[in-house]
Structure formats: structure tokens, C-alpha cells
Short mmCIF file of C-alpha atoms in Angstrom, two decimals:
data_model
loop_
_atom_site.label_atom_id
_atom_site.label_comp_id
_atom_site.label_asym_id
_atom_site.label_seq_id
_atom_site.Cartn_x
_atom_site.Cartn_y
_atom_site.Cartn_z
CA MET J 1 -55.96 -43.50 7.13
CA LYS J 2 -56.82 -43.20 3.42
CA ARG J 3 -57.90 -39.60 4.02
CA ILE J 4 -54.56 -38.83 5.71
CA LEU J 5 -52.57 -40.41 2.88
CA ALA J 6 -54.61 -38.49 0.33
CA LEU J 7 -54.00 -35.25 2.24
CA VAL J 8 -50.25 -35.91 2.38
CA ALA J 9 -50.19 -36.67 -1.36
CA THR J 10 -51.99 -33.43 -2.04
CA ILE J 11 -49.51 -31.44 0.02
CA VAL J 12 -46.57 -33.09 -1.73
CA LEU J 13 -48.06 -32.18 -5.10
CA LEU J 14 -48.64 -28.60 -4.04
CA VAL J 15 -45.09 -28.27 -2.73
CA SER J 16 -43.74 -29.83 -5.89
CA GLY J 17 -45.76 -27.40 -7.97
CA LEU J 18 -44.46 -24.44 -5.96
CA THR J 19 -40.88 -25.68 -6.29
CA ALA J 20 -41.25 -26.06 -10.02
CA CYS J 21 -42.53 -22.46 -10.28
CA ALA J 22 -39.80 -21.03 -8.02
CA PRO J 23 -37.17 -18.99 -9.83
CA ALA J 24 -33.65 -20.37 -10.15
CA ALA J 25 -30.98 -19.01 -7.85
CA GLU J 26 -29.80 -15.68 -9.15
CA VAL J 27 -26.38 -15.57 -10.78
CA ALA J 28 -24.36 -12.56 -9.67
CA GLU J 29 -24.49 -9.87 -12.37
CA THR J 30 -21.31 -8.18 -11.14
CA ILE J 31 -17.91 -9.26 -9.80
CA LYS J 32 -17.52 -7.69 -6.37
CA ILE J 33 -14.16 -6.55 -5.13
CA GLY J 34 -13.79 -5.08 -1.66
CA LEU J 35 -11.87 -1.95 -0.91
CA ASN J 36 -10.93 -1.59 2.77
CA VAL J 37 -8.74 1.50 3.18
CA GLU J 38 -8.23 4.56 5.37
CA LEU J 39 -10.66 7.26 4.37
CA THR J 40 -10.75 9.04 7.75
CA GLY J 41 -8.25 9.29 10.57
CA GLU J 42 -4.49 10.04 10.40
CA ALA J 43 -3.84 7.66 7.48
CA ALA J 44 -6.64 9.03 5.27
CA VAL J 45 -3.92 10.85 3.30
CA TYR J 46 -2.86 7.38 2.13
CA GLY J 47 -6.21 5.65 1.70
CA THR J 48 -7.98 8.41 -0.13
CA PRO J 49 -5.74 8.45 -3.26
CA GLU J 50 -5.87 4.63 -3.27
CA LYS J 51 -9.68 4.77 -3.40
CA LEU J 52 -9.61 7.30 -6.26
CA ALA J 53 -7.15 5.18 -8.23
CA ALA J 54 -9.09 1.96 -7.63
CA GLU J 55 -12.28 3.67 -8.83
CA LEU J 56 -10.50 4.86 -12.00
CA ALA J 57 -9.16 1.39 -12.74
CA VAL J 58 -12.62 -0.17 -12.27
CA LYS J 59 -14.17 2.50 -14.49
CA GLU J 60 -11.64 1.74 -17.23
CA ILE J 61 -12.10 -2.01 -17.00
CA ASN J 62 -15.90 -1.78 -17.05
CA ALA J 63 -15.80 0.60 -20.03
CA ALA J 64 -13.71 -1.97 -21.88
CA GLY J 65 -16.22 -4.75 -21.30
CA GLY J 66 -15.46 -5.82 -17.74
CA VAL J 67 -14.03 -9.18 -16.69
CA LEU J 68 -15.35 -12.52 -17.90
CA GLY J 69 -18.28 -10.61 -19.46
CA LYS J 70 -19.25 -9.00 -16.14
CA GLN J 71 -18.86 -5.56 -14.69
CA ILE J 72 -16.72 -5.05 -11.56
CA GLU J 73 -18.46 -3.59 -8.51
CA LEU J 74 -16.23 -1.95 -5.90
CA VAL J 75 -17.56 -2.38 -2.34
CA ILE J 76 -15.94 0.32 -0.23
CA TYR J 77 -15.33 0.43 3.50
CA ASP J 78 -13.43 2.91 5.69
CA THR J 79 -10.96 1.44 8.24
CA LYS J 80 -11.02 4.83 10.01
CA THR J 81 -7.29 4.15 10.62
CA ASP J 82 -8.39 1.64 13.28
CA THR J 83 -7.31 -2.00 13.43
CA ALA J 84 -10.58 -3.27 14.94
CA GLU J 85 -12.55 -1.46 12.23
CA SER J 86 -10.35 -2.93 9.52
CA THR J 87 -10.91 -6.46 10.86
CA SER J 88 -14.66 -5.91 11.06
CA ASN J 89 -14.80 -4.53 7.53
CA ALA J 90 -12.82 -7.45 6.10
CA THR J 91 -15.18 -9.89 7.81
CA LYS J 92 -18.27 -8.20 6.38
CA LEU J 93 -16.81 -8.04 2.89
CA MET J 94 -15.97 -11.70 2.89
CA THR J 95 -18.98 -13.15 4.72
CA GLU J 96 -21.82 -10.77 3.81
CA ASP J 97 -20.90 -8.89 0.66
CA GLY J 98 -19.57 -11.91 -1.29
CA VAL J 99 -16.46 -10.31 -2.66
CA VAL J 100 -13.97 -12.32 -4.74
CA ALA J 101 -11.01 -10.38 -3.35
CA VAL J 102 -10.24 -7.43 -1.03
CA ILE J 103 -7.93 -4.50 -1.65
CA GLY J 104 -6.48 -2.99 1.49
CA ALA J 105 -5.59 -1.69 3.79
CA ALA J 106 -3.37 1.28 2.99
CA ILE J 107 -1.06 0.98 6.03
CA SER J 108 0.59 -2.01 7.67
CA GLY J 109 -1.17 -2.04 11.03
CA THR J 110 -4.68 -2.18 9.66
CA THR J 111 -3.62 -4.64 6.95
CA MET J 112 -2.07 -7.03 9.47
CA ALA J 113 -5.23 -6.82 11.58
CA ALA J 114 -7.31 -8.04 8.61
CA ALA J 115 -4.88 -10.68 7.34
CA PRO J 116 -6.22 -13.55 9.57
CA VAL J 117 -9.69 -12.90 8.23
CA ALA J 118 -8.53 -13.44 4.68
CA ASN J 119 -6.87 -16.73 5.63
CA GLN J 120 -9.88 -17.84 7.65
CA TYR J 121 -12.42 -17.26 4.82
CA GLN J 122 -9.98 -18.07 2.03
CA VAL J 123 -10.47 -14.82 0.13
CA PRO J 124 -7.37 -13.16 -1.43
CA MET J 125 -6.44 -9.81 0.06
CA ILE J 126 -3.83 -7.55 -1.46
CA THR J 127 -2.56 -4.34 0.14
CA PRO J 128 -1.32 -1.66 -2.22
CA SER J 129 1.02 -0.07 0.37
CA GLY J 130 1.29 -2.05 3.61
CA SER J 131 5.09 -2.42 3.71
CA ASN J 132 5.76 -4.10 7.09
CA ALA J 133 7.67 -7.33 6.43
CA LEU J 134 5.12 -9.31 8.49
CA VAL J 135 2.04 -8.26 6.49
CA THR J 136 2.16 -11.40 4.38
CA ASN J 137 3.57 -13.89 6.89
CA ASP J 138 3.91 -14.74 10.57
CA GLY J 139 7.71 -14.82 10.54
CA SER J 140 7.97 -18.46 9.60
CA ALA J 141 5.24 -19.21 7.07
CA VAL J 142 3.53 -17.20 4.36
CA TYR J 143 -0.17 -16.27 4.71
CA PRO J 144 -1.68 -18.16 1.76
CA PHE J 145 -4.30 -15.49 0.95
CA VAL J 146 -2.39 -12.21 1.66
CA TYR J 147 -0.28 -10.21 -0.85
CA ARG J 148 1.15 -6.79 -1.35
CA ALA J 149 1.84 -4.56 -4.36
CA CYS J 150 4.54 -2.47 -2.67
CA PHE J 151 8.09 -3.42 -1.71
CA ILE J 152 8.75 -4.20 1.96
CA ASP J 153 10.36 -2.04 4.66
CA PRO J 154 13.64 -4.01 4.82
CA PHE J 155 13.98 -3.50 1.05
CA GLN J 156 13.50 0.28 1.48
CA GLY J 157 16.03 0.37 4.29
CA LEU J 158 18.65 -1.38 2.12
CA VAL J 159 17.92 0.75 -0.91
CA LEU J 160 18.12 4.03 0.99
CA ALA J 161 21.33 3.14 2.77
CA ASN J 162 22.89 2.14 -0.56
CA PHE J 163 21.64 5.36 -2.10
CA ALA J 164 22.98 7.55 0.69
CA ALA J 165 26.39 5.87 0.48
CA ASP J 166 26.75 5.20 -3.23
CA ASN J 167 24.74 7.94 -4.95
CA LEU J 168 25.13 10.78 -2.46
CA GLY J 169 28.60 9.74 -1.24
CA LYS J 170 27.74 10.22 2.42
CA THR J 171 29.65 8.58 5.28
CA LYS J 172 28.18 9.92 8.55
CA ALA J 173 24.49 9.60 9.21
CA VAL J 174 21.99 10.61 11.85
CA VAL J 175 18.99 8.26 12.17
CA LEU J 176 15.65 9.55 13.50
CA GLY J 177 12.41 7.61 13.94
CA SER J 178 9.22 7.12 15.94
CA SER J 179 9.40 4.61 18.80
CA SER J 180 5.59 4.23 18.42
CA SER J 181 5.81 2.66 15.01
CA ASP J 182 7.15 -0.71 13.81
CA TYR J 183 7.46 0.90 10.38
CA ALA J 184 9.92 3.46 11.76
CA LYS J 185 11.84 1.12 14.05
CA ASP J 186 12.32 -1.53 11.33
CA LEU J 187 13.43 1.02 8.73
CA ALA J 188 15.85 2.68 11.19
CA ALA J 189 17.40 -0.68 12.08
CA ILE J 190 17.83 -1.88 8.48
CA PHE J 191 19.20 1.45 7.27
CA SER J 192 21.70 1.57 10.14
CA GLU J 193 22.93 -1.97 9.48
CA GLN J 194 23.29 -1.48 5.76
CA PHE J 195 24.92 1.95 6.05
CA ALA J 196 27.58 0.29 8.23
CA VAL J 197 28.02 -2.46 5.62
CA LYS J 198 28.69 0.28 3.04
CA GLY J 199 31.42 1.68 5.30
CA GLY J 200 29.41 4.48 6.84
CA THR J 201 29.00 5.48 10.48
CA VAL J 202 25.75 6.27 12.28
CA VAL J 203 26.72 9.23 14.49
CA ALA J 204 23.51 9.36 16.44
CA THR J 205 20.14 7.62 16.67
CA GLU J 206 17.22 9.32 18.31
CA TYR J 207 13.59 8.30 18.82
CA TYR J 208 10.43 10.24 19.58
CA THR J 209 6.76 9.31 19.78
CA ASP J 210 3.91 9.69 17.28
CA ALA J 211 2.37 12.35 19.52
CA ASP J 212 5.45 14.63 19.36
CA THR J 213 5.42 17.82 17.34
CA ASP J 214 8.39 19.69 18.86
CA PHE J 215 11.66 18.08 17.89
CA SER J 216 13.99 20.87 18.98
CA ALA J 217 15.47 18.93 21.92
CA ILE J 218 16.28 15.96 19.68
CA LEU J 219 17.79 18.16 17.04
CA THR J 220 19.98 19.95 19.67
CA LYS J 221 21.27 16.57 20.82
CA VAL J 222 21.98 15.56 17.22
CA GLN J 223 23.95 18.73 16.55
CA ALA J 224 26.03 18.12 19.68
CA ALA J 225 26.81 14.49 18.71
CA GLY J 226 29.41 15.39 16.09
CA GLU J 227 29.73 15.94 12.40
CA PHE J 228 27.23 14.29 10.02
CA ASP J 229 26.47 14.62 6.34
CA VAL J 230 23.01 13.02 5.96
CA VAL J 231 19.89 12.56 8.07
CA PHE J 232 17.65 9.50 7.66
CA VAL J 233 14.13 10.01 8.97
CA ALA J 234 12.24 6.73 9.28
CA ASP J 235 8.70 8.07 9.41
CA TYR J 236 5.62 9.34 7.62
CA ALA J 237 5.24 12.84 6.23
CA VAL J 238 3.07 14.04 9.15
CA ARG J 239 6.22 14.06 11.41
CA ALA J 240 8.99 13.97 8.84
CA GLY J 241 7.79 17.32 7.44
CA LEU J 242 7.88 18.94 10.85
CA ILE J 243 11.35 17.48 11.54
CA ILE J 244 12.70 18.89 8.27
CA LYS J 245 11.13 22.32 8.97
CA GLN J 246 12.60 22.51 12.47
CA ALA J 247 15.94 21.14 11.32
CA ARG J 248 16.27 23.73 8.58
CA GLU J 249 15.35 26.47 11.10
CA ALA J 250 18.10 25.10 13.38
CA GLY J 251 20.66 25.43 10.59
CA ILE J 252 20.88 21.76 9.58
CA VAL J 253 21.41 21.94 5.81
CA VAL J 254 22.57 18.36 5.05
CA PRO J 255 20.46 16.10 2.80
CA PHE J 256 17.42 14.30 4.28
CA VAL J 257 16.58 10.79 3.14
CA GLY J 258 13.40 8.92 3.95
CA PRO J 259 11.00 6.12 3.01
CA ASP J 260 7.81 6.05 0.96
CA GLY J 261 5.96 7.56 3.92
CA PHE J 262 7.41 10.92 2.94
CA GLU J 263 5.17 11.08 -0.11
CA SER J 264 2.19 13.24 0.76
CA PRO J 265 0.50 16.29 -0.75
CA ASP J 266 0.87 17.89 2.70
CA LEU J 267 4.67 17.59 2.88
CA VAL J 268 5.39 21.09 1.57
CA GLU J 269 3.10 22.70 4.12
CA LEU J 270 4.36 20.52 6.93
CA ALA J 271 7.97 21.32 6.08
CA GLY J 272 7.34 25.04 6.28
CA GLY J 273 7.39 25.74 2.58
CA ALA J 274 9.03 24.51 -0.59
CA ALA J 275 12.36 26.20 0.16
CA ASN J 276 12.93 23.69 2.99
CA LEU J 277 12.50 20.75 0.60
CA ASN J 278 15.78 20.93 -1.25
CA ASP J 279 18.25 18.07 -1.02
CA VAL J 280 15.43 15.81 0.18
CA TYR J 281 15.22 12.26 -1.15
CA PHE J 282 12.69 9.47 -0.59
CA SER J 283 12.04 6.00 -1.92
CA THR J 284 8.86 5.37 -3.89
CA HIS J 285 7.18 3.01 -6.29
CA PHE J 286 6.36 5.36 -9.13
CA SER J 287 7.48 8.64 -10.59
CA ALA J 288 5.72 11.00 -12.96
CA LEU J 289 9.11 11.59 -14.54
CA SER J 290 8.97 8.16 -16.17
CA GLU J 291 8.79 8.21 -20.00
CA ASP J 292 6.85 4.91 -20.07
CA GLN J 293 3.64 5.49 -22.11
CA LYS J 294 1.56 3.42 -19.65
CA VAL J 295 2.67 5.74 -16.85
CA GLN J 296 1.94 8.88 -18.81
CA ASP J 297 -1.49 7.61 -19.80
CA PHE J 298 -2.26 6.81 -16.16
CA ILE J 299 -1.20 10.28 -15.07
CA ALA J 300 -3.33 11.96 -17.70
CA ASN J 301 -6.39 9.80 -16.95
CA TYR J 302 -6.04 10.11 -13.17
CA THR J 303 -5.61 13.89 -13.35
CA ALA J 304 -8.63 14.28 -15.65
CA GLU J 305 -10.74 12.09 -13.36
CA THR J 306 -9.77 13.56 -10.02
CA GLY J 307 -8.41 17.01 -10.73
CA GLU J 308 -5.10 16.22 -9.02
CA ALA J 309 -1.85 14.52 -9.90
CA PRO J 310 -1.42 10.88 -8.84
CA SER J 311 1.02 9.75 -6.17
CA ALA J 312 2.84 6.44 -5.76
CA LEU J 313 -0.09 5.31 -3.55
CA SER J 314 -2.48 6.00 -6.41
CA ALA J 315 -0.27 4.03 -8.79
CA LEU J 316 -0.01 1.09 -6.42
CA ALA J 317 -3.76 0.87 -5.98
CA TYR J 318 -4.27 1.16 -9.74
CA ASP J 319 -1.85 -1.74 -10.32
CA THR J 320 -3.60 -3.76 -7.61
CA VAL J 321 -6.95 -3.60 -9.39
CA TYR J 322 -5.39 -4.63 -12.71
CA MET J 323 -3.51 -7.49 -11.05
CA LEU J 324 -6.80 -8.79 -9.69
CA LYS J 325 -8.32 -8.45 -13.13
CA ALA J 326 -5.51 -10.58 -14.58
CA ALA J 327 -5.93 -13.18 -11.84
CA ILE J 328 -9.72 -13.44 -12.33
CA GLU J 329 -9.23 -13.86 -16.06
CA ALA J 330 -6.55 -16.52 -15.46
CA ALA J 331 -8.82 -18.35 -13.03
CA GLY J 332 -11.63 -18.34 -15.57
CA GLU J 333 -14.31 -18.00 -12.95
CA VAL J 334 -15.32 -15.92 -9.96
CA ASP J 335 -14.07 -18.28 -7.27
CA PRO J 336 -11.88 -16.75 -4.54
CA VAL J 337 -9.74 -19.83 -4.06
CA LYS J 338 -9.09 -20.19 -7.80
CA VAL J 339 -8.40 -16.47 -8.11
CA ASN J 340 -5.94 -16.80 -5.24
CA THR J 341 -4.10 -19.57 -7.07
CA ALA J 342 -3.90 -17.45 -10.18
CA LEU J 343 -2.71 -14.44 -8.22
CA GLU J 344 0.07 -16.44 -6.61
CA ALA J 345 1.25 -17.61 -10.04
CA LEU J 346 1.22 -14.10 -11.50
CA LYS J 347 4.47 -13.46 -13.44
CA ASP J 348 5.88 -10.41 -15.19
CA PHE J 349 2.74 -8.35 -14.79
CA PRO J 350 3.29 -5.08 -16.73
CA GLY J 351 2.28 -2.55 -14.05
CA ILE J 352 2.89 1.16 -13.95
CA THR J 353 4.98 0.68 -10.77
CA GLY J 354 7.17 -1.87 -12.57
CA THR J 355 7.10 -5.42 -13.90
CA ILE J 356 5.70 -7.46 -11.06
CA SER J 357 6.01 -11.10 -10.04
CA PHE J 358 5.38 -12.48 -6.54
CA ASP J 359 8.07 -14.28 -4.56
CA GLU J 360 7.41 -17.14 -2.12
CA TRP J 361 6.44 -14.61 0.56
CA HIS J 362 3.86 -12.90 -1.68
CA ASN J 363 6.04 -9.81 -1.97
CA PRO J 364 6.52 -8.17 -5.38
CA VAL J 365 9.89 -8.55 -7.06
CA LYS J 366 10.78 -5.12 -8.54
CA SER J 367 13.14 -2.20 -8.17
CA ALA J 368 12.64 0.93 -6.13
CA ILE J 369 12.74 4.53 -7.26
CA VAL J 370 14.46 7.26 -5.23
CA VAL J 371 13.06 10.72 -5.95
CA GLN J 372 14.89 13.99 -5.39
CA LEU J 373 12.92 17.03 -4.37
CA VAL J 374 13.95 20.52 -5.49
CA ASP J 375 11.82 23.29 -3.94
CA GLY J 376 9.32 20.59 -2.99
CA VAL J 377 8.90 19.30 -6.54
CA GLN J 378 10.10 15.94 -7.88
CA ALA J 379 13.07 16.87 -10.04
CA ALA J 380 14.89 13.56 -10.59
CA ALA J 381 14.21 9.85 -10.18
CA THR J 382 16.81 7.16 -9.80
CA VAL J 383 16.14 3.43 -10.09
CA VAL J 384 17.92 1.65 -7.25
CA ASN J 385 18.35 -2.05 -6.50
CA PRO J 386 19.18 -3.41 -3.05
#
């Protein structure tokens, strides 16, 4: 028995000695922020500029000393424009990569797929451009860990209906949209309702699917429906551009109005050339025509870094990184729950897409900009409130 006790004592001493010599748990040298956006697939045209802008913002912050004395590390995943992939990426970022927050996704569907993950693991997630009204809530209660930097679809619908009626003086509208997309259906419904409130009439409403590329039959029906003086296309550039091209070829010369989905470097090509993009207007979050020095500095830095001009998507992602920086600094530590509390309390953040505060639904409170295209180039920008 004495020998057994002696052996046990020896083992305890050895283990104690090893424990004393073991290194302390490593303290993270960087602050990890996840980026979960569309880098391949149909929506890559939206996710790619957001990635470039986020990288620029992180580079600037790190060059200026980082946050809380640490450098930011951007952990990047591609949703592949797939909801299941977005959910999987968000789970990995929050459970394996140890991020303090996640930026993404770029579109509403993939953002909504990842939202439950953020709530489950209590890690704040902010989408730069997911504009569906239900991104941040389930229809009755706000998701406590999900935010957005862009305005919501109902807001765009209101703004664009007001703009068509008040600024363009139009009274008879045609509404077109994809039946495959909640984005399109919601925008079409809100625009139609508000246009009627403003005293206008919707002459015709026509839907197509995301797979359609030939819109001649729909345009023929529209032309037979009666006189109209404006067309509202509730869709992304990939189809809106084709609709504008085919409409111009069919002799439809009235103004076209659309949402932020119009903004794409491919719009000119899709529309059949710059000549077809006159009298075209779309809502956006940012315009290079702004005289704000912050905006001009961002444009210069982004262009120097990437070799191309920034879009509203770039600006939204850039603001998103800086909002997270502000929240981490306000929290005073790298704790997702405390960062979330600070993010929720963010007030009057001086972004390049406007002065931003969050409402009770975690949507930003700010105005919209409606841009006018002349020969495919932004020629004028009007600030519009709902």
C-alpha cells in the first residue's frame, strides 16, 4: 500500500510539474471578421466588389494601427450564390474560425439562409446589401444578431414611386418583374401601391421568370395595354438590361425606373450599348457625384487599389467594415455579444453612404439616392426621402 501511495504521489508531482511548464493559452493576435459573400455564381457581380471594398477598409484600418491594438484578419468564404453554402460558411466562421462578426451575404436569399446561424451562435452578422424586409426579422420580431447597411426593398419601392410621380411627373406606369424573386415581387407591389397613392395609374403589370431572356411577348402585351409614360422594372441588371434593350428596339422610349439591382458594370453591355441607357433611373446608396470629401477619398483609394471605380455595393461593404470597427472599439473587447450590443446602439455613424443609425428592426435610417443615366453614365443624383 505504501508503495502504491508513493507511486501516486510521484505521478501527481510529475503532472504538476508538466502543468507548471505548459505554456499559457494563446491570446489571439488578430481580430477575425468573416466575409461570406457571392464570389461565384449569378450574384458574383455583387459579392466581388463587396470583397474588394472590405479588403480595402481592412487594409486602411490595419495601416492606421488596427483596432484595440490588434490587426484585423478577414476570413473569406464564397457562398457560390447558394443558400446551403451560405449557411455552411456562416457556421464554420462562427464555430471553427472564431470570428467576432460576419459580413454578408451580398443578396437577400443567401443572407436570410445564414441569419438563424448568427442568432444561434450569438455572433453579429451584417449584410451590406441584402435588402429584403425579412432579412433582419421573422415578420414579428427582430433577429437580435442580424443587421444590414442598405435600405430595405419597401423603402426603395416608396422612393421610386415618389420619384416617378414627383420628380419625373409621370402618371401612367407599366410594372415588370420576375415571379421567381421575392425581391422583384415585393418591389413591384410596393411601387404599385405608392404610385396609386400619388395619384398615378398602373396600366399593366407583367411577370416573367429568372430563366427568361426573350421579353418580346411581354413587351408586345404592354404596348397593347394602352398609353404609359414610365416603366418600372423590379429586377437585377442581368434581366433589366435585356428588357431595356428589347424595349428600345421595340420603340418604347419612355423613362425606365428601377431599384439598386440595376447597378452593375455589365448593364451597358446587357442593354445593348450606352445609347439605350438614356432616361434610365435607379435607386442607390452612393454616388460618385457627391462632393463629400470622405466619398471622394474613398473613390480615389478604391480606384487606386482595384483599378476600377467603386459601386454602391463597394461603398456599402466599406461602410460595413468601419461600422464593425466602431462597434468593437465601443465594446472595448473582442466579445461577439458585447460587440453586438455596441452595434445595436450605433448612432449617427458618418459613413460614405450617409449618416447611419439603426432602427428597432436593425435597418439603417438614411435617405436614398436616385441616379440618372445619360448614355450609360451617371449624370445626376437626387436625394429622395420616402
